[in-house]
PDB file of C-alpha atoms and ligand atoms in Angstrom:
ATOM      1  CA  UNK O 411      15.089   6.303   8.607  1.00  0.00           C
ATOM      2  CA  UNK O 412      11.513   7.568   8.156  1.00  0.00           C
ATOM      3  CA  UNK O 413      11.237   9.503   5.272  1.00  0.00           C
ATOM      4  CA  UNK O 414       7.998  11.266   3.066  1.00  0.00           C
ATOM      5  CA  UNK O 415       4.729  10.035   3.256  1.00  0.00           C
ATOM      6  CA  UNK O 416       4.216   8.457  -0.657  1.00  0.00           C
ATOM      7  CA  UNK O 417       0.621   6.940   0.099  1.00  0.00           C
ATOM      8  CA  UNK O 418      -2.292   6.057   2.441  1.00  0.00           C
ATOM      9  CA  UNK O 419      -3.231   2.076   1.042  1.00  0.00           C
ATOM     10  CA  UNK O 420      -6.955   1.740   0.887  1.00  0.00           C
ATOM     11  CA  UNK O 421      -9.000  -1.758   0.560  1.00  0.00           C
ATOM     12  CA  UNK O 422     -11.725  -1.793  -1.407  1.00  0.00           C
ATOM     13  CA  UNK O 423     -14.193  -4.569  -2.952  1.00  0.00           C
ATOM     14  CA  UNK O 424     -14.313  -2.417  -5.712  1.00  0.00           C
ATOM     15  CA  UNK O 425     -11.577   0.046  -7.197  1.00  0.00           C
ATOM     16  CA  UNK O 426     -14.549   1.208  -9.803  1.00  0.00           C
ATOM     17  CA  UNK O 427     -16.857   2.192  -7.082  1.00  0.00           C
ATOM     18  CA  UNK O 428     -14.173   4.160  -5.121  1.00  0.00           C
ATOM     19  CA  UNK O 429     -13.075   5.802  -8.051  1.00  0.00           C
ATOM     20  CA  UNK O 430     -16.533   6.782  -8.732  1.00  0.00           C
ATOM     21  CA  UNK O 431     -16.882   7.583  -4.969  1.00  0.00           C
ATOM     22  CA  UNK O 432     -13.857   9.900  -5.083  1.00  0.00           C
ATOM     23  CA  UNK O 433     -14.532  11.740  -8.414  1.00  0.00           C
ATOM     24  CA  UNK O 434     -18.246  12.357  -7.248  1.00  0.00           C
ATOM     25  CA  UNK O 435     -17.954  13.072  -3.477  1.00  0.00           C
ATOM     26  CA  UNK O 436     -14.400  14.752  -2.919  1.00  0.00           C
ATOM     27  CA  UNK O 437     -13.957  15.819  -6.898  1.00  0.00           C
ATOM     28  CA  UNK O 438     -10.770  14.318  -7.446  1.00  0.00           C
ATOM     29  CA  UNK O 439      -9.725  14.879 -10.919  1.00  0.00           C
ATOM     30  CA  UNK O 440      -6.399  12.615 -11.188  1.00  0.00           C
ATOM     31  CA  UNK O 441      -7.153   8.778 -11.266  1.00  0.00           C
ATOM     32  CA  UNK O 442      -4.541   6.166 -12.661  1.00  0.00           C
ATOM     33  CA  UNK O 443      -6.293   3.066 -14.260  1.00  0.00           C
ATOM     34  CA  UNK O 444      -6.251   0.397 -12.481  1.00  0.00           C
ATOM     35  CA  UNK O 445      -3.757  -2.546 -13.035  1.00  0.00           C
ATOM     36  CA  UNK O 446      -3.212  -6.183 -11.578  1.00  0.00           C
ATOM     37  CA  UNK O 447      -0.221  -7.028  -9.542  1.00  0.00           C
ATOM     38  CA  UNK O 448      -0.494 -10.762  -9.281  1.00  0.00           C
ATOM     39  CA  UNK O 449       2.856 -11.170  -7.006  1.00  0.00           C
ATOM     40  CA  UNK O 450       1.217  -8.934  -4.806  1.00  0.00           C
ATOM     41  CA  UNK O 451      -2.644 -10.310  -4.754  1.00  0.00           C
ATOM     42  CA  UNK O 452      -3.773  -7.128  -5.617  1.00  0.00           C
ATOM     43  CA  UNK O 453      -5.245  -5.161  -8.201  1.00  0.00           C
ATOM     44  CA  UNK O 454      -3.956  -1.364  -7.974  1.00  0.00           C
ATOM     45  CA  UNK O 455      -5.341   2.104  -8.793  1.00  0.00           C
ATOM     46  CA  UNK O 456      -3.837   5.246  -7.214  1.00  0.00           C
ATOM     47  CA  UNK O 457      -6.205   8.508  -6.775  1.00  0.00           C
ATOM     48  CA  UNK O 458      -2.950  11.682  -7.439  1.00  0.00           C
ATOM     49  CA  UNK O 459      -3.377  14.323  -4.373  1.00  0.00           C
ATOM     50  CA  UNK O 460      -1.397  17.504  -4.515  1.00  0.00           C
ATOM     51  CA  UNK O 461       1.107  16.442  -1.532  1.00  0.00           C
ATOM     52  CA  UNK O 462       0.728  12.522  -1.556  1.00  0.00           C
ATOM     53  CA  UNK O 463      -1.629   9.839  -3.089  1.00  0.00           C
ATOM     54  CA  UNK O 464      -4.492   7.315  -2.241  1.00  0.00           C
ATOM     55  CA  UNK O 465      -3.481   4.013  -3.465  1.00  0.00           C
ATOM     56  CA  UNK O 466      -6.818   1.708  -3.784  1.00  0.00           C
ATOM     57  CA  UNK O 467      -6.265  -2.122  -3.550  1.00  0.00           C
ATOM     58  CA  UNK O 468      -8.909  -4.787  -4.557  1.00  0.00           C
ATOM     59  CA  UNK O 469      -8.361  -8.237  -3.906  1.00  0.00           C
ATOM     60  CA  UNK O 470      -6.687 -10.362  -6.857  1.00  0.00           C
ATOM     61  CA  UNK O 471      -6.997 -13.801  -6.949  1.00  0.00           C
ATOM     62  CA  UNK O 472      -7.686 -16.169  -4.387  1.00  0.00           C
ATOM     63  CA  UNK O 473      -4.769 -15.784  -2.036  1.00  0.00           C
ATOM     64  CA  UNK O 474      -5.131 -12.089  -1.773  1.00  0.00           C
ATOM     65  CA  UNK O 475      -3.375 -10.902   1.714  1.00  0.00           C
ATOM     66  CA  UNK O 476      -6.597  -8.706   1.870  1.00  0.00           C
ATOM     67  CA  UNK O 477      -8.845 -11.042   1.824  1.00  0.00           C
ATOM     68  CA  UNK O 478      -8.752 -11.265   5.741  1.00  0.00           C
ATOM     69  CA  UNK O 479      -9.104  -7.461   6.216  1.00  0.00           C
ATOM     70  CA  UNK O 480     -11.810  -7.018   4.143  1.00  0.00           C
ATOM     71  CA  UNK O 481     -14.090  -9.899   5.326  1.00  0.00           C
ATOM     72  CA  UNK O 482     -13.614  -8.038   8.678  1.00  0.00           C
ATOM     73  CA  UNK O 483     -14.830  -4.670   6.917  1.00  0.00           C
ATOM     74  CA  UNK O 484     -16.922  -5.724   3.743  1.00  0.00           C
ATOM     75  CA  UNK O 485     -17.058  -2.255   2.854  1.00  0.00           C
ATOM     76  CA  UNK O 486     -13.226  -1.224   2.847  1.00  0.00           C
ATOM     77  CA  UNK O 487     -10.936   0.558   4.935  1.00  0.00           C
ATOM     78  CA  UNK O 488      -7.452   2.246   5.694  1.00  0.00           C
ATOM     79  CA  UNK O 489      -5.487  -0.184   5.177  1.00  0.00           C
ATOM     80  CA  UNK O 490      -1.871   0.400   5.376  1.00  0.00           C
ATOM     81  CA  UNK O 491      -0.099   3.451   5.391  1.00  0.00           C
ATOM     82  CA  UNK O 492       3.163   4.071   3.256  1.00  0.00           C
ATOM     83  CA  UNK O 493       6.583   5.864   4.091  1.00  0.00           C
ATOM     84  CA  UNK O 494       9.480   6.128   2.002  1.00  0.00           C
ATOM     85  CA  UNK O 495      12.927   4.737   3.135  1.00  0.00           C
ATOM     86  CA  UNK O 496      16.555   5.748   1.019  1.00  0.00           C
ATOM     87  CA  UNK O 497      17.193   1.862   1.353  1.00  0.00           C
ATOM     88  CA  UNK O 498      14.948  -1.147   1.731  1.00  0.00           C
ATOM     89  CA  UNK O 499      17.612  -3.249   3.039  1.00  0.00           C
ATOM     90  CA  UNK O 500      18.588  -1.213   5.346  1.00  0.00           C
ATOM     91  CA  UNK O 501      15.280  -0.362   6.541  1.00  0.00           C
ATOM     92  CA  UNK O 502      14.683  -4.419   6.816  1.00  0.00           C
ATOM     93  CA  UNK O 503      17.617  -5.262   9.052  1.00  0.00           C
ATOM     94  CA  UNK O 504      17.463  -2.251  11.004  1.00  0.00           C
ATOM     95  CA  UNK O 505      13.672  -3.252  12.279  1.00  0.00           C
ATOM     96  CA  UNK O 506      14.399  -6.708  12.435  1.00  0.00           C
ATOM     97  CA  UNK O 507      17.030  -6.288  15.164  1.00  0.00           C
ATOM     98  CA  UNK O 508      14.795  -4.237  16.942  1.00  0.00           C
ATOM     99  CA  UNK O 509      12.694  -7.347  17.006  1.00  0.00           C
ATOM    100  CA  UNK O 510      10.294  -6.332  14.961  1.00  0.00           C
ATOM    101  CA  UNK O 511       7.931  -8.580  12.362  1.00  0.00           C
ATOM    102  CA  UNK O 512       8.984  -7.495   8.846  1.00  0.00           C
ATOM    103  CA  UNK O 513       6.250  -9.414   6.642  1.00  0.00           C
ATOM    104  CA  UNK O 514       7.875 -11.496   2.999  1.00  0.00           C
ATOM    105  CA  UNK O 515      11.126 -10.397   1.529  1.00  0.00           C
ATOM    106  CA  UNK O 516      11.764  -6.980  -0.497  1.00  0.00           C
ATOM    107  CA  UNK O 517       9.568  -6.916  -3.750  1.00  0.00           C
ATOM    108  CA  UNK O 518       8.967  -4.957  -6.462  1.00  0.00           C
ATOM    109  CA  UNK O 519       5.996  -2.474  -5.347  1.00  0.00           C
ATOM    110  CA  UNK O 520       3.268  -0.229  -7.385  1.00  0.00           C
ATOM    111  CA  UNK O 521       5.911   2.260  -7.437  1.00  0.00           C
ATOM    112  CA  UNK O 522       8.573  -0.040  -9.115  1.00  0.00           C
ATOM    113  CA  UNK O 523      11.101  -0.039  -6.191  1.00  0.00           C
ATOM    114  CA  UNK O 524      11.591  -2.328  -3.391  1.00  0.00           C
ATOM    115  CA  UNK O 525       9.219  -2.323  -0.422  1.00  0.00           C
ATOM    116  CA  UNK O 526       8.150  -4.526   2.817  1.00  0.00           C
ATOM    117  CA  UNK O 527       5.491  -4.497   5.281  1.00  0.00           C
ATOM    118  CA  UNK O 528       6.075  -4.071   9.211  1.00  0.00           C
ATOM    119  CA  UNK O 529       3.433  -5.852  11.072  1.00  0.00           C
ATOM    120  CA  UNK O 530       0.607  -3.724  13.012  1.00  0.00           C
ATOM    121  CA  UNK O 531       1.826  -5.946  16.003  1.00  0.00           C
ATOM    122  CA  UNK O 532       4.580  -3.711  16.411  1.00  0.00           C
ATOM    123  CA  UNK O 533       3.130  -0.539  14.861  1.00  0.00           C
ATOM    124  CA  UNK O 534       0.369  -0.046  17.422  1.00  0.00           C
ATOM    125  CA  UNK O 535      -2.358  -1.617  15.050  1.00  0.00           C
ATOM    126  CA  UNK O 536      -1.264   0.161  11.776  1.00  0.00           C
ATOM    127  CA  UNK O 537       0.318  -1.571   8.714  1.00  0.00           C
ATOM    128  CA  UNK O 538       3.191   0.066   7.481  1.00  0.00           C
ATOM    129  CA  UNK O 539       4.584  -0.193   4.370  1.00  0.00           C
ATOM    130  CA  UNK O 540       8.377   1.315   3.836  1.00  0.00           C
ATOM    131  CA  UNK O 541       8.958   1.404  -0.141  1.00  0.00           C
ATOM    132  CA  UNK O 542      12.696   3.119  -1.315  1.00  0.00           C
ATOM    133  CA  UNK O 543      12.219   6.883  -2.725  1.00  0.00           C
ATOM    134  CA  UNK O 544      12.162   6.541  -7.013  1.00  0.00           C
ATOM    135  CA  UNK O 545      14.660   8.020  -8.093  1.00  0.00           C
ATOM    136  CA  UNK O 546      12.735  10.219 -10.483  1.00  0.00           C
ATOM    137  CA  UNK O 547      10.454  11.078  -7.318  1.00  0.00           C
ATOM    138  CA  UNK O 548       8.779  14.527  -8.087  1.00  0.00           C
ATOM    139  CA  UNK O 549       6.671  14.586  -5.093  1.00  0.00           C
TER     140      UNK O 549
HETATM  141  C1  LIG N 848       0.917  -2.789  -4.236  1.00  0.00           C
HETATM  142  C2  LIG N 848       1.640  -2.507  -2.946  1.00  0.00           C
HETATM  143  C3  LIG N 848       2.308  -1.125  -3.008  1.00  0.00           C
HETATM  144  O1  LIG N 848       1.883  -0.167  -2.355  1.00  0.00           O
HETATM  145  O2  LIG N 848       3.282  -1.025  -3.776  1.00  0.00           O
HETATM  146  C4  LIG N 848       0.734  -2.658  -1.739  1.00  0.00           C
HETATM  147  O3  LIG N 848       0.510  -1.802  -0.927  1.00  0.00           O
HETATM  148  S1  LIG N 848       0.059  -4.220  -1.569  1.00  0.00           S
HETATM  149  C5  LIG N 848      -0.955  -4.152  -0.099  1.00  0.00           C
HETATM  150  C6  LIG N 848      -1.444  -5.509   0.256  1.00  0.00           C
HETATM  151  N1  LIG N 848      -0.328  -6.356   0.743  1.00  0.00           N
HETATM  152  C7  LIG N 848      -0.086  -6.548   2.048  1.00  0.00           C
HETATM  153  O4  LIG N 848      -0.827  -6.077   2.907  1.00  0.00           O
HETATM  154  C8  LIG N 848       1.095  -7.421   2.376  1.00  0.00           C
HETATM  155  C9  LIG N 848       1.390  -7.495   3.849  1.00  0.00           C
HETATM  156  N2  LIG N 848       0.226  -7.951   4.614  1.00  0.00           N
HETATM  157  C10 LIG N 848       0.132  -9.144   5.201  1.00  0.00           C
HETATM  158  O5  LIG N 848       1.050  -9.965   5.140  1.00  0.00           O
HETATM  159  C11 LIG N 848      -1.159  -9.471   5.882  1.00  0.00           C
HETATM  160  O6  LIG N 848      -2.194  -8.657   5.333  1.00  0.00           O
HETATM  161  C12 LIG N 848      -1.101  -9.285   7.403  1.00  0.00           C
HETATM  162  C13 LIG N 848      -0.784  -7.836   7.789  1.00  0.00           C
HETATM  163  C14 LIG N 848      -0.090 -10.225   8.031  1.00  0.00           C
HETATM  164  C15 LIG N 848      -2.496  -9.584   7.961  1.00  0.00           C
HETATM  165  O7  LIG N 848      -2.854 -10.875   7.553  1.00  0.00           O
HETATM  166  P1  LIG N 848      -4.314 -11.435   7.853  1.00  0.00           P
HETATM  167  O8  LIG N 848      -5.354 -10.555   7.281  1.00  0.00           O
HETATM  168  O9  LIG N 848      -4.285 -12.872   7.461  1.00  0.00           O
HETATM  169  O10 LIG N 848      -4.442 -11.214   9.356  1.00  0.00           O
HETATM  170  P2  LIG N 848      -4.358 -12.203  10.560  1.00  0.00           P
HETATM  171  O11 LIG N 848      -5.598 -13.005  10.568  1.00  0.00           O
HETATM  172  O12 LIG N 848      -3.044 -12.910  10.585  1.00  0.00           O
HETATM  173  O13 LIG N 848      -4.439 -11.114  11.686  1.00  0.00           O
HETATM  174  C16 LIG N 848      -3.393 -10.629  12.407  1.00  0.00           C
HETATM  175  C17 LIG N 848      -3.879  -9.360  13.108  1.00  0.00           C
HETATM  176  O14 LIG N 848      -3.633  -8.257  12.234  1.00  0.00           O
HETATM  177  C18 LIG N 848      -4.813  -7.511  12.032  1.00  0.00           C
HETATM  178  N3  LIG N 848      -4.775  -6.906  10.715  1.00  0.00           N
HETATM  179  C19 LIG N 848      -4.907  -7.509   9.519  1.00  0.00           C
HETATM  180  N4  LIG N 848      -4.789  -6.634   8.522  1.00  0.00           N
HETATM  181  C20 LIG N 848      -4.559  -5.421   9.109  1.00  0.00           C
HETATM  182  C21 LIG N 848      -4.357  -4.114   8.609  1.00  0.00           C
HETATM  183  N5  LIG N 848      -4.349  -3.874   7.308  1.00  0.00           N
HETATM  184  N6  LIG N 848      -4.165  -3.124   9.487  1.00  0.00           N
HETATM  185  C22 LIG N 848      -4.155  -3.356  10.811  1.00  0.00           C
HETATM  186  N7  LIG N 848      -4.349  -4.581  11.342  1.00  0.00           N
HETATM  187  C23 LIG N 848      -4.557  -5.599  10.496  1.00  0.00           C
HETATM  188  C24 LIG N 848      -5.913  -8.512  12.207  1.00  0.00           C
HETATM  189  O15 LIG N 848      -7.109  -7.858  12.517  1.00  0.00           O
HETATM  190  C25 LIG N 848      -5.375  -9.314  13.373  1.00  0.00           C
HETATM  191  O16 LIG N 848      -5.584  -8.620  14.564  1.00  0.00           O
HETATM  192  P3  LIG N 848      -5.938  -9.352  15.917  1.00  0.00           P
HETATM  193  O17 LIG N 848      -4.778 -10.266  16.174  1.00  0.00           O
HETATM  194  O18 LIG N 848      -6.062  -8.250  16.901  1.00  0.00           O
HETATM  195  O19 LIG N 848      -7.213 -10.061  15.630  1.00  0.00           O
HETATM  196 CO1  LIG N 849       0.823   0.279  -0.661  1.00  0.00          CO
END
């Protein structure tokens, strides 16, 4: 089921200072502008690596599902780490009869297809987010 590593999620109280933080310190050259997902509580901003990409996530409005983590680490943090899947659904039922916490339904993701969240319960402390391969994936 596991497929490609699309992206390592990384919280942030502020997407400008990280950008900043990654243009100065590790010279990335390849920064998206940032844009609000409301459905998801998060704004977005993805720094472009070679062989994958750092997605940055800020808090959006008040029910934010990282407002938790990031009162825990006030300056940021890995967050969650993202693998593609061929098919969401799939993916879903799969994990849930192997009794495992998949977190909300399938939404739309930063990626425009389908993803969910599996619980760090049952991922030995990691978040993992499964998002379906776009199907004009280049990377
Ligand atoms: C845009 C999109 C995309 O890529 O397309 C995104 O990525 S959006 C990325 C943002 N969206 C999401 O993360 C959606 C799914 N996430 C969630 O539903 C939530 O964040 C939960 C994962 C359920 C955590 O919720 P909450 O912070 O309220 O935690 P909680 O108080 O229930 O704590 C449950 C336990 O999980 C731990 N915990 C919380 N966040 C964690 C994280 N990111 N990684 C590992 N562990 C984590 C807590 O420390 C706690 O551990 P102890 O029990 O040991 O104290
Ligand atoms: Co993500």
């Amino acid at each position: 089921m596991i497929g490609k590593l699309n992206h390592v999620g990384v919280a942030t109280p502020s997407i400008d200072e990280s950008v900043k933080m990654y243009r100065e310190l590790l010279g990335a050259t390849s920064v998206t502008d940032k844009w609000a997902m409301p459905e998801q509580g998060v704004w977005v901003c993805f720094v472009n690596l070679p062989n994958s990409q750092i997605e940055l996530i800020e808090p959006y409005g008040e029910t934010s599902p990282i407002h938790g983590f990031l009162a825990k680490n006030p300056k940021g943090g890995q967050h969650h780490i993202c693998f593609e899947v061929e098919n969401i659904y799939e993916a879903r039922d799969a994990l849930v009869a192997k009794g495992a916490t998949v977190l909300g339904e399938p939404r739309i993701g930063a990626h425009g297809t389908l993803i969910i969240f599996v619980h760090p319960k049952d991922m030995g402390g990691l978040l993992v987010e499964l998002m379906e391969t776009p199907k004009d994936a280049h990377h």
